[in-house]
Short mmCIF file of N, CA and C in Angstrom, two decimals:
data_model
loop_
_atom_site.label_atom_id
_atom_site.label_comp_id
_atom_site.label_asym_id
_atom_site.label_seq_id
_atom_site.Cartn_x
_atom_site.Cartn_y
_atom_site.Cartn_z
N MET A 1 20.90 2.64 -85.84
CA MET A 1 21.20 1.33 -86.63
C MET A 1 22.65 2.54 -87.47
N ARG A 2 23.60 2.34 -87.24
CA ARG A 2 24.74 2.86 -88.09
C ARG A 2 25.94 1.98 -89.23
N LEU A 3 25.38 3.22 -90.07
CA LEU A 3 26.20 2.57 -91.73
C LEU A 3 26.87 3.12 -91.54
N PRO A 4 27.34 1.76 -92.23
CA PRO A 4 29.09 2.31 -93.25
C PRO A 4 29.34 3.22 -93.73
N THR A 5 30.23 3.84 -92.70
CA THR A 5 31.18 5.02 -93.36
C THR A 5 31.38 5.70 -94.01
N HIS A 6 31.06 6.21 -94.57
CA HIS A 6 31.40 7.17 -96.15
C HIS A 6 32.93 7.98 -96.19
N GLN A 7 33.67 7.91 -96.43
CA GLN A 7 34.98 8.59 -96.62
C GLN A 7 34.89 9.71 -97.33
N GLN A 8 35.41 10.61 -96.39
CA GLN A 8 35.75 12.37 -97.17
C GLN A 8 36.48 12.88 -97.10
N GLY A 9 37.26 12.74 -98.31
CA GLY A 9 38.58 13.28 -97.92
C GLY A 9 39.70 11.87 -96.75
N ALA A 10 40.18 12.61 -96.11
CA ALA A 10 40.52 11.75 -94.99
C ALA A 10 40.14 11.02 -93.83
N GLU A 11 38.73 11.72 -93.64
CA GLU A 11 37.99 11.60 -92.35
C GLU A 11 36.83 10.89 -93.48
N MET A 12 36.77 9.36 -91.91
CA MET A 12 35.06 8.93 -92.31
C MET A 12 34.33 9.74 -91.95
N GLU A 13 32.67 9.55 -92.00
CA GLU A 13 31.64 10.33 -91.65
C GLU A 13 31.07 9.08 -91.34
N GLU A 14 30.68 8.86 -89.59
CA GLU A 14 29.59 8.50 -89.25
C GLU A 14 28.12 8.92 -89.47
N ILE A 15 27.02 7.64 -90.18
CA ILE A 15 25.70 7.82 -90.45
C ILE A 15 25.04 7.17 -90.03
N LYS A 16 24.42 7.95 -89.24
CA LYS A 16 22.65 6.29 -88.46
C LYS A 16 21.67 6.88 -89.14
N LEU A 17 20.99 5.45 -89.37
CA LEU A 17 20.01 5.35 -90.32
C LEU A 17 18.32 5.22 -89.30
N THR A 18 17.79 6.14 -90.20
CA THR A 18 16.41 6.50 -89.47
C THR A 18 15.47 5.87 -90.24
N VAL A 19 14.43 5.96 -89.93
CA VAL A 19 12.60 6.06 -90.50
C VAL A 19 11.79 7.33 -89.99
N ASP A 20 10.95 7.18 -91.52
CA ASP A 20 10.16 7.82 -90.90
C ASP A 20 8.49 7.50 -91.47
N VAL A 21 7.34 8.04 -91.24
CA VAL A 21 6.35 7.23 -91.92
C VAL A 21 5.29 8.33 -92.47
N LEU A 22 4.88 8.74 -93.08
CA LEU A 22 3.80 9.66 -94.27
C LEU A 22 2.85 8.85 -94.37
N ILE A 23 1.65 9.55 -93.09
CA ILE A 23 -0.12 9.00 -92.81
C ILE A 23 -0.60 9.76 -93.91
N TYR A 24 -1.51 8.90 -94.59
CA TYR A 24 -2.16 9.37 -95.73
C TYR A 24 -2.96 9.16 -95.89
N ASP A 25 -4.35 9.70 -95.91
CA ASP A 25 -6.46 8.90 -95.86
C ASP A 25 -6.89 9.23 -97.14
N GLY A 26 -8.34 8.46 -97.30
CA GLY A 26 -8.53 8.72 -98.11
C GLY A 26 -9.17 9.95 -98.65
N PHE A 27 -9.21 10.81 -97.60
CA PHE A 27 -10.02 12.39 -97.37
C PHE A 27 -9.12 13.17 -97.63
N GLY A 28 -7.54 12.45 -98.45
CA GLY A 28 -6.52 13.64 -98.42
C GLY A 28 -5.95 14.42 -96.93
N GLU A 29 -6.31 13.60 -96.03
CA GLU A 29 -5.50 14.33 -94.88
C GLU A 29 -3.54 13.39 -94.43
N THR A 30 -3.30 13.87 -93.82
CA THR A 30 -1.98 12.92 -93.51
C THR A 30 -1.89 13.35 -91.87
N LEU A 31 -1.52 12.70 -90.80
CA LEU A 31 -0.69 12.76 -89.84
C LEU A 31 0.19 13.26 -89.74
N LEU A 32 0.90 14.57 -88.61
CA LEU A 32 1.32 14.47 -87.78
C LEU A 32 1.70 15.08 -86.81
N ILE A 33 3.07 14.55 -85.81
CA ILE A 33 3.37 14.99 -85.04
C ILE A 33 3.91 16.33 -84.64
N GLU A 34 3.71 17.23 -83.74
CA GLU A 34 4.67 17.69 -82.60
C GLU A 34 5.55 17.97 -82.25
N ARG A 35 6.95 17.90 -82.12
CA ARG A 35 8.39 17.90 -81.60
C ARG A 35 8.21 18.47 -80.18
N ALA A 36 8.62 17.12 -79.26
CA ALA A 36 8.55 17.83 -77.90
C ALA A 36 9.94 17.82 -77.28
N LYS A 37 10.34 17.93 -78.25
CA LYS A 37 12.41 18.10 -78.11
C LYS A 37 12.80 18.71 -79.28
N GLU A 38 14.42 19.26 -79.06
CA GLU A 38 15.22 19.61 -80.48
C GLU A 38 15.67 17.98 -80.97
N PRO A 39 15.76 18.80 -82.22
CA PRO A 39 16.20 19.34 -83.10
C PRO A 39 14.22 19.42 -83.98
N PHE A 40 13.65 21.13 -84.05
CA PHE A 40 12.84 20.69 -84.20
C PHE A 40 12.01 20.84 -83.08
N MET A 41 11.96 20.99 -81.85
CA MET A 41 10.66 21.17 -80.90
C MET A 41 9.93 22.33 -81.56
N ASP A 42 9.05 21.86 -80.86
CA ASP A 42 7.26 22.08 -81.84
C ASP A 42 7.29 22.25 -83.26
N LYS A 43 7.95 21.47 -84.15
CA LYS A 43 8.03 21.54 -85.91
C LYS A 43 7.41 20.83 -86.15
N TRP A 44 5.79 20.69 -86.93
CA TRP A 44 5.11 19.16 -87.36
C TRP A 44 6.51 18.12 -87.66
N VAL A 45 6.11 17.07 -87.84
CA VAL A 45 7.09 16.26 -88.97
C VAL A 45 6.48 14.76 -88.42
N MET A 46 6.86 13.69 -89.48
CA MET A 46 5.96 12.41 -89.95
C MET A 46 6.79 11.91 -88.22
N PRO A 47 5.88 10.87 -87.60
CA PRO A 47 6.24 9.49 -87.26
C PRO A 47 7.73 9.03 -87.73
N GLY A 48 8.79 9.07 -87.12
CA GLY A 48 9.64 7.85 -87.25
C GLY A 48 10.76 7.74 -85.62
N GLY A 49 12.04 7.55 -86.73
CA GLY A 49 13.22 8.02 -85.20
C GLY A 49 14.18 6.90 -85.84
N HIS A 50 14.68 6.58 -84.83
CA HIS A 50 16.31 5.37 -85.40
C HIS A 50 15.81 4.55 -84.92
N VAL A 51 16.47 3.45 -86.04
CA VAL A 51 16.72 2.14 -86.54
C VAL A 51 17.81 1.39 -85.65
N GLU A 52 16.80 0.66 -84.73
CA GLU A 52 17.87 -0.20 -83.67
C GLU A 52 18.84 -1.37 -84.61
N PRO A 53 19.23 -1.84 -83.60
CA PRO A 53 20.35 -2.97 -83.44
C PRO A 53 19.81 -4.25 -84.60
N GLY A 54 19.71 -4.45 -85.69
CA GLY A 54 19.03 -6.18 -85.97
C GLY A 54 17.69 -5.91 -86.82
N GLU A 55 17.45 -4.85 -86.23
CA GLU A 55 15.70 -4.43 -87.09
C GLU A 55 16.38 -3.68 -88.66
N THR A 56 15.32 -4.10 -89.45
CA THR A 56 15.26 -3.97 -90.59
C THR A 56 14.41 -2.67 -90.61
N LEU A 57 14.17 -1.82 -91.87
CA LEU A 57 13.38 -0.93 -91.66
C LEU A 57 12.40 -0.57 -92.06
N ARG A 58 11.48 -2.27 -92.26
CA ARG A 58 9.97 -1.67 -92.50
C ARG A 58 9.79 -2.30 -89.99
N GLN A 59 10.65 -2.95 -89.72
CA GLN A 59 10.92 -3.20 -88.47
C GLN A 59 10.60 -2.01 -87.89
N ALA A 60 11.45 -0.96 -87.93
CA ALA A 60 11.55 -0.10 -87.13
C ALA A 60 10.32 0.63 -87.36
N ALA A 61 9.92 1.15 -88.71
CA ALA A 61 9.00 1.61 -88.52
C ALA A 61 7.96 1.46 -88.28
N VAL A 62 7.61 0.06 -88.42
CA VAL A 62 6.29 -0.52 -87.30
C VAL A 62 6.22 -0.59 -85.84
N ARG A 63 7.98 0.07 -85.38
CA ARG A 63 7.69 0.11 -84.28
C ARG A 63 7.68 1.48 -83.68
N GLU A 64 8.45 2.50 -84.60
CA GLU A 64 8.37 3.51 -84.71
C GLU A 64 6.58 4.46 -84.64
N LEU A 65 5.47 3.66 -85.19
CA LEU A 65 4.46 4.49 -85.27
C LEU A 65 3.34 3.77 -83.90
N LYS A 66 4.35 2.03 -83.41
CA LYS A 66 3.62 1.81 -82.60
C LYS A 66 4.19 3.03 -80.90
N GLU A 67 5.64 3.44 -81.07
CA GLU A 67 6.29 4.11 -80.00
C GLU A 67 5.78 5.30 -79.98
N GLU A 68 5.22 6.64 -81.36
CA GLU A 68 5.28 7.74 -80.81
C GLU A 68 3.38 7.96 -81.27
N VAL A 69 2.94 7.42 -81.83
CA VAL A 69 0.97 7.98 -82.18
C VAL A 69 0.66 6.98 -81.64
N GLY A 70 1.01 5.59 -81.73
CA GLY A 70 -0.21 4.07 -80.73
C GLY A 70 -0.61 3.37 -82.31
N VAL A 71 0.18 3.38 -83.66
CA VAL A 71 -1.01 2.87 -84.08
C VAL A 71 -0.38 1.87 -84.22
N VAL A 72 -0.96 0.94 -84.55
CA VAL A 72 -0.49 -0.49 -84.61
C VAL A 72 -0.75 -0.94 -86.40
N VAL A 73 0.41 -1.18 -87.12
CA VAL A 73 0.57 -1.75 -88.45
C VAL A 73 1.64 -3.26 -88.74
N THR A 74 0.77 -3.56 -89.81
CA THR A 74 1.86 -4.44 -89.92
C THR A 74 3.35 -4.55 -91.35
N GLU A 75 4.65 -4.59 -91.05
CA GLU A 75 5.58 -4.39 -92.45
C GLU A 75 4.67 -4.14 -93.81
N ASP A 76 3.69 -4.69 -94.65
CA ASP A 76 2.82 -5.45 -95.31
C ASP A 76 2.47 -4.26 -95.41
N GLN A 77 1.49 -3.20 -94.72
CA GLN A 77 1.08 -1.83 -95.44
C GLN A 77 2.00 -1.04 -95.78
N LEU A 78 3.14 -1.21 -95.53
CA LEU A 78 4.40 -0.14 -95.65
C LEU A 78 4.71 0.20 -96.91
N GLN A 79 4.21 1.43 -97.27
CA GLN A 79 5.09 1.58 -99.05
C GLN A 79 6.53 2.20 -99.09
N GLU A 80 7.33 1.74 -99.56
CA GLU A 80 8.41 3.32 -99.92
C GLU A 80 8.05 4.23 -100.21
N LEU A 81 8.25 4.95 -99.67
CA LEU A 81 8.03 6.44 -100.34
C LEU A 81 9.33 7.29 -101.24
N CYS A 82 10.45 7.80 -100.16
CA CYS A 82 11.88 8.37 -100.92
C CYS A 82 12.27 8.05 -99.88
N TYR A 83 13.96 8.12 -99.88
CA TYR A 83 15.26 8.26 -99.31
C TYR A 83 15.83 9.68 -98.84
N LEU A 84 15.84 9.89 -97.85
CA LEU A 84 15.70 11.08 -97.33
C LEU A 84 17.28 11.18 -96.94
N ASN A 85 18.14 11.99 -97.68
CA ASN A 85 19.34 11.65 -97.05
C ASN A 85 20.71 13.33 -97.43
N ALA A 86 20.55 14.55 -97.16
CA ALA A 86 20.68 15.72 -97.83
C ALA A 86 21.46 16.07 -96.67
N SER A 87 22.81 15.96 -96.53
CA SER A 87 23.68 16.07 -95.66
C SER A 87 23.93 17.40 -94.31
N ASP A 88 22.41 17.92 -94.88
CA ASP A 88 21.97 18.90 -93.35
C ASP A 88 20.71 19.11 -93.38
N ARG A 89 20.56 17.57 -93.33
CA ARG A 89 18.82 17.55 -92.85
C ARG A 89 18.72 17.47 -91.34
N ASP A 90 19.38 16.98 -90.64
CA ASP A 90 19.56 17.56 -89.52
C ASP A 90 20.65 17.77 -88.78
N PRO A 91 20.56 18.75 -88.29
CA PRO A 91 21.49 19.54 -87.46
C PRO A 91 22.46 19.13 -86.19
N ARG A 92 21.90 17.60 -85.90
CA ARG A 92 22.71 17.26 -84.79
C ARG A 92 23.95 16.66 -85.38
N PRO A 93 25.06 17.04 -84.60
CA PRO A 93 26.04 16.23 -85.19
C PRO A 93 26.53 14.94 -85.77
N VAL A 94 26.13 13.72 -85.86
CA VAL A 94 25.84 12.80 -86.58
C VAL A 94 24.76 12.59 -87.43
N ARG A 95 25.99 12.77 -88.69
CA ARG A 95 24.59 12.49 -90.21
C ARG A 95 23.78 11.23 -90.07
N ARG A 96 22.27 11.85 -90.29
CA ARG A 96 21.52 10.75 -89.79
C ARG A 96 20.74 11.20 -91.43
N GLU A 97 20.59 9.68 -92.53
CA GLU A 97 19.83 9.42 -93.38
C GLU A 97 18.60 8.39 -93.26
N SER A 98 17.38 8.93 -94.00
CA SER A 98 16.06 8.16 -94.14
C SER A 98 15.02 8.05 -94.55
N GLN A 99 15.06 6.80 -94.50
CA GLN A 99 13.43 5.90 -95.19
C GLN A 99 12.55 6.20 -94.96
N ALA A 100 11.63 7.03 -95.84
CA ALA A 100 10.25 7.47 -95.64
C ALA A 100 9.49 6.46 -96.45
N PHE A 101 8.44 6.13 -95.67
CA PHE A 101 7.69 4.92 -95.86
C PHE A 101 5.98 5.98 -95.94
N LEU A 102 4.60 5.21 -97.17
CA LEU A 102 4.22 5.56 -96.38
C LEU A 102 3.27 4.97 -95.96
N LEU A 103 1.83 5.10 -95.37
CA LEU A 103 1.09 4.39 -94.97
C LEU A 103 -0.31 4.67 -95.76
N ARG A 104 -0.32 4.24 -96.39
CA ARG A 104 -2.48 4.80 -96.75
C ARG A 104 -3.57 4.15 -96.00
N VAL A 105 -4.20 4.86 -95.06
CA VAL A 105 -5.83 4.70 -94.60
C VAL A 105 -7.20 5.08 -95.51
N PRO A 106 -7.81 4.22 -94.66
CA PRO A 106 -8.54 5.01 -95.10
C PRO A 106 -9.35 6.20 -94.66
N SER A 107 -9.45 6.19 -93.44
CA SER A 107 -9.21 6.91 -92.26
C SER A 107 -8.09 7.05 -91.27
N ILE A 108 -7.84 8.47 -91.06
CA ILE A 108 -6.80 8.45 -90.18
C ILE A 108 -7.72 8.60 -88.48
N GLN A 109 -8.67 9.14 -88.70
CA GLN A 109 -9.47 9.67 -87.76
C GLN A 109 -10.23 8.38 -86.71
N GLN A 110 -9.91 7.32 -87.36
CA GLN A 110 -10.60 5.47 -87.42
C GLN A 110 -9.15 4.99 -86.52
N LEU A 111 -7.95 5.33 -86.79
CA LEU A 111 -6.75 5.42 -85.96
C LEU A 111 -6.76 5.09 -84.77
N GLY A 112 -7.51 5.79 -84.13
CA GLY A 112 -7.32 6.14 -82.60
C GLY A 112 -5.83 6.62 -81.76
N ALA A 113 -4.84 7.18 -83.05
CA ALA A 113 -3.88 7.43 -82.65
C ALA A 113 -3.86 8.35 -81.19
N HIS A 114 -2.60 8.59 -80.98
CA HIS A 114 -2.51 8.80 -79.47
C HIS A 114 -0.73 9.73 -79.72
N ALA A 115 -1.02 10.97 -78.99
CA ALA A 115 0.39 11.19 -79.25
C ALA A 115 1.70 10.67 -77.92
N ALA A 116 2.39 10.13 -78.00
CA ALA A 116 3.32 9.65 -76.87
C ALA A 116 4.91 9.71 -77.25
N SER A 117 5.72 8.93 -76.52
CA SER A 117 6.97 9.07 -76.95
C SER A 117 7.59 10.57 -77.11
N ASP A 118 8.38 10.59 -77.78
CA ASP A 118 8.60 11.98 -77.88
C ASP A 118 8.08 13.19 -79.14
N ALA A 119 6.20 12.83 -78.45
CA ALA A 119 5.43 13.29 -79.42
C ALA A 119 4.67 14.13 -78.51
N LYS A 120 4.71 16.15 -78.59
CA LYS A 120 4.05 16.63 -77.76
C LYS A 120 2.54 16.56 -78.39
N ALA A 121 2.35 16.81 -79.47
CA ALA A 121 0.78 16.60 -79.81
C ALA A 121 0.77 16.41 -81.35
N LEU A 122 -0.61 15.87 -81.85
CA LEU A 122 -0.76 15.07 -82.81
C LEU A 122 -1.74 16.17 -83.54
N ARG A 123 -1.45 16.11 -85.01
CA ARG A 123 -2.56 16.86 -85.64
C ARG A 123 -2.52 16.00 -87.41
N VAL A 124 -3.91 16.33 -87.44
CA VAL A 124 -4.41 15.55 -88.63
C VAL A 124 -4.61 17.54 -89.78
N VAL A 125 -3.80 16.54 -91.34
CA VAL A 125 -3.94 18.30 -92.18
C VAL A 125 -4.74 17.52 -93.47
N PRO A 126 -5.36 18.11 -93.76
CA PRO A 126 -5.21 18.50 -95.18
C PRO A 126 -3.49 18.29 -96.09
N LEU A 127 -3.53 17.49 -96.71
CA LEU A 127 -2.08 17.72 -97.11
C LEU A 127 -1.15 18.92 -98.34
N LEU A 128 -3.04 19.30 -98.77
CA LEU A 128 -2.39 20.79 -99.84
C LEU A 128 -2.40 21.39 -98.96
N PHE A 129 -2.56 21.54 -97.49
CA PHE A 129 -2.78 23.19 -96.47
C PHE A 129 -1.15 23.07 -96.01
N LEU A 130 -0.36 22.07 -95.84
CA LEU A 130 1.04 21.80 -95.46
C LEU A 130 1.81 22.93 -96.16
N ARG A 131 3.02 23.74 -95.32
CA ARG A 131 3.93 24.48 -96.41
C ARG A 131 5.33 24.36 -95.77
N SER A 132 6.34 24.32 -96.74
CA SER A 132 7.81 24.31 -96.23
C SER A 132 8.10 24.47 -94.67
N TRP A 133 7.95 25.53 -94.41
CA TRP A 133 7.80 26.75 -93.00
C TRP A 133 7.53 25.67 -92.01
N MET A 134 6.35 25.06 -91.88
CA MET A 134 6.08 24.37 -91.40
C MET A 134 6.02 23.39 -91.01
N ILE A 135 7.04 22.44 -91.85
CA ILE A 135 7.79 21.43 -91.48
C ILE A 135 9.11 21.33 -91.22
N GLY A 136 10.13 20.06 -89.53
CA GLY A 136 11.06 19.82 -89.33
C GLY A 136 11.47 19.07 -90.35
N PHE A 137 13.11 19.10 -90.64
CA PHE A 137 13.74 18.20 -90.96
C PHE A 137 13.74 18.41 -92.60
N ASP A 138 13.74 17.36 -93.34
CA ASP A 138 13.43 17.73 -94.65
C ASP A 138 12.30 16.96 -95.00
N HIS A 139 11.05 16.91 -94.17
CA HIS A 139 10.12 16.04 -94.11
C HIS A 139 9.37 16.83 -95.16
N TYR A 140 9.44 17.49 -95.60
CA TYR A 140 8.54 17.86 -96.84
C TYR A 140 8.14 17.49 -98.21
N LYS A 141 9.54 17.16 -97.88
CA LYS A 141 9.94 16.97 -99.87
C LYS A 141 9.46 15.14 -99.27
N ALA A 142 9.08 14.66 -98.11
CA ALA A 142 8.05 13.24 -98.63
C ALA A 142 6.30 14.26 -99.43
N ILE A 143 6.17 14.65 -98.31
CA ILE A 143 4.84 15.64 -98.39
C ILE A 143 4.89 16.00 -100.28
N GLU A 144 5.73 16.31 -100.69
CA GLU A 144 5.67 16.71 -101.94
C GLU A 144 5.19 15.36 -102.78
N ALA A 145 6.36 14.18 -102.65
CA ALA A 145 6.57 13.26 -102.99
C ALA A 145 4.69 12.07 -103.14
N VAL A 146 4.19 12.84 -102.15
CA VAL A 146 3.50 12.31 -101.85
C VAL A 146 2.21 12.65 -103.51
N ARG A 147 1.97 13.78 -102.80
CA ARG A 147 1.31 14.74 -103.85
C ARG A 147 1.55 14.23 -105.09
N ALA A 148 2.94 14.23 -105.91
CA ALA A 148 3.06 13.57 -106.76
C ALA A 148 2.18 12.51 -107.12
N LEU A 149 2.50 11.55 -106.01
CA LEU A 149 1.90 10.52 -106.66
C LEU A 149 0.31 10.75 -106.59
N ILE A 150 -0.07 11.59 -105.72
CA ILE A 150 -1.78 11.55 -106.42
C ILE A 150 -2.13 12.91 -107.69
N ASP A 151 -1.65 13.23 -107.98
CA ASP A 151 -1.36 13.43 -109.11
C ASP A 151 -0.28 13.10 -111.01
N ASP A 152 -0.24 12.24 -110.16
CA ASP A 152 0.34 10.89 -111.02
C ASP A 152 1.58 11.75 -112.02
N ILE A 153 2.00 12.58 -110.99
CA ILE A 153 3.48 13.23 -111.66
C ILE A 153 4.86 12.95 -111.26
N PRO A 154 6.08 12.37 -112.43
CA PRO A 154 7.12 11.78 -111.98
C PRO A 154 7.79 12.26 -110.90
N PHE A 155 7.65 12.54 -109.96
CA PHE A 155 8.50 12.97 -108.86
C PHE A 155 9.83 11.94 -108.38
N SER A 156 11.15 12.77 -107.09
CA SER A 156 12.06 11.96 -106.97
C SER A 156 12.46 12.99 -105.96
N CYS A 157 12.81 12.24 -104.31
CA CYS A 157 13.13 13.13 -103.34
C CYS A 157 14.82 12.72 -102.92
#
């Protein structure tokens, strides 16, 4: 999905809308994918992708979870987490902005997730273990937002 362009001086900037989902369980773990292609090939990121024409953000998140990790959820299970829109968050030519969602589950191990689509591998990691240098895009900001939720600290990404 393409958003209306923003005006910068005399030029108009195109923006593509994406979604990402941070899956978090009652054991303090999150599910990340290892990217199989650029940008950020071999880095760990949240499952997600582009919003297709006619989709809502939640519909896109549900579809991307099924396509990338084989996890089937409903739109109602997704909680808005934060909006990622730094102009340099994605090195590809067209700017991309992302709505990040949180999916809370009792146990990631019981989801039956598997690597599919552009996911090379899956990794279940303790949220507190993750560092920004391990993560692609600006997904570390969403991880920090969940950490703040856990600690009940006001945070905005």
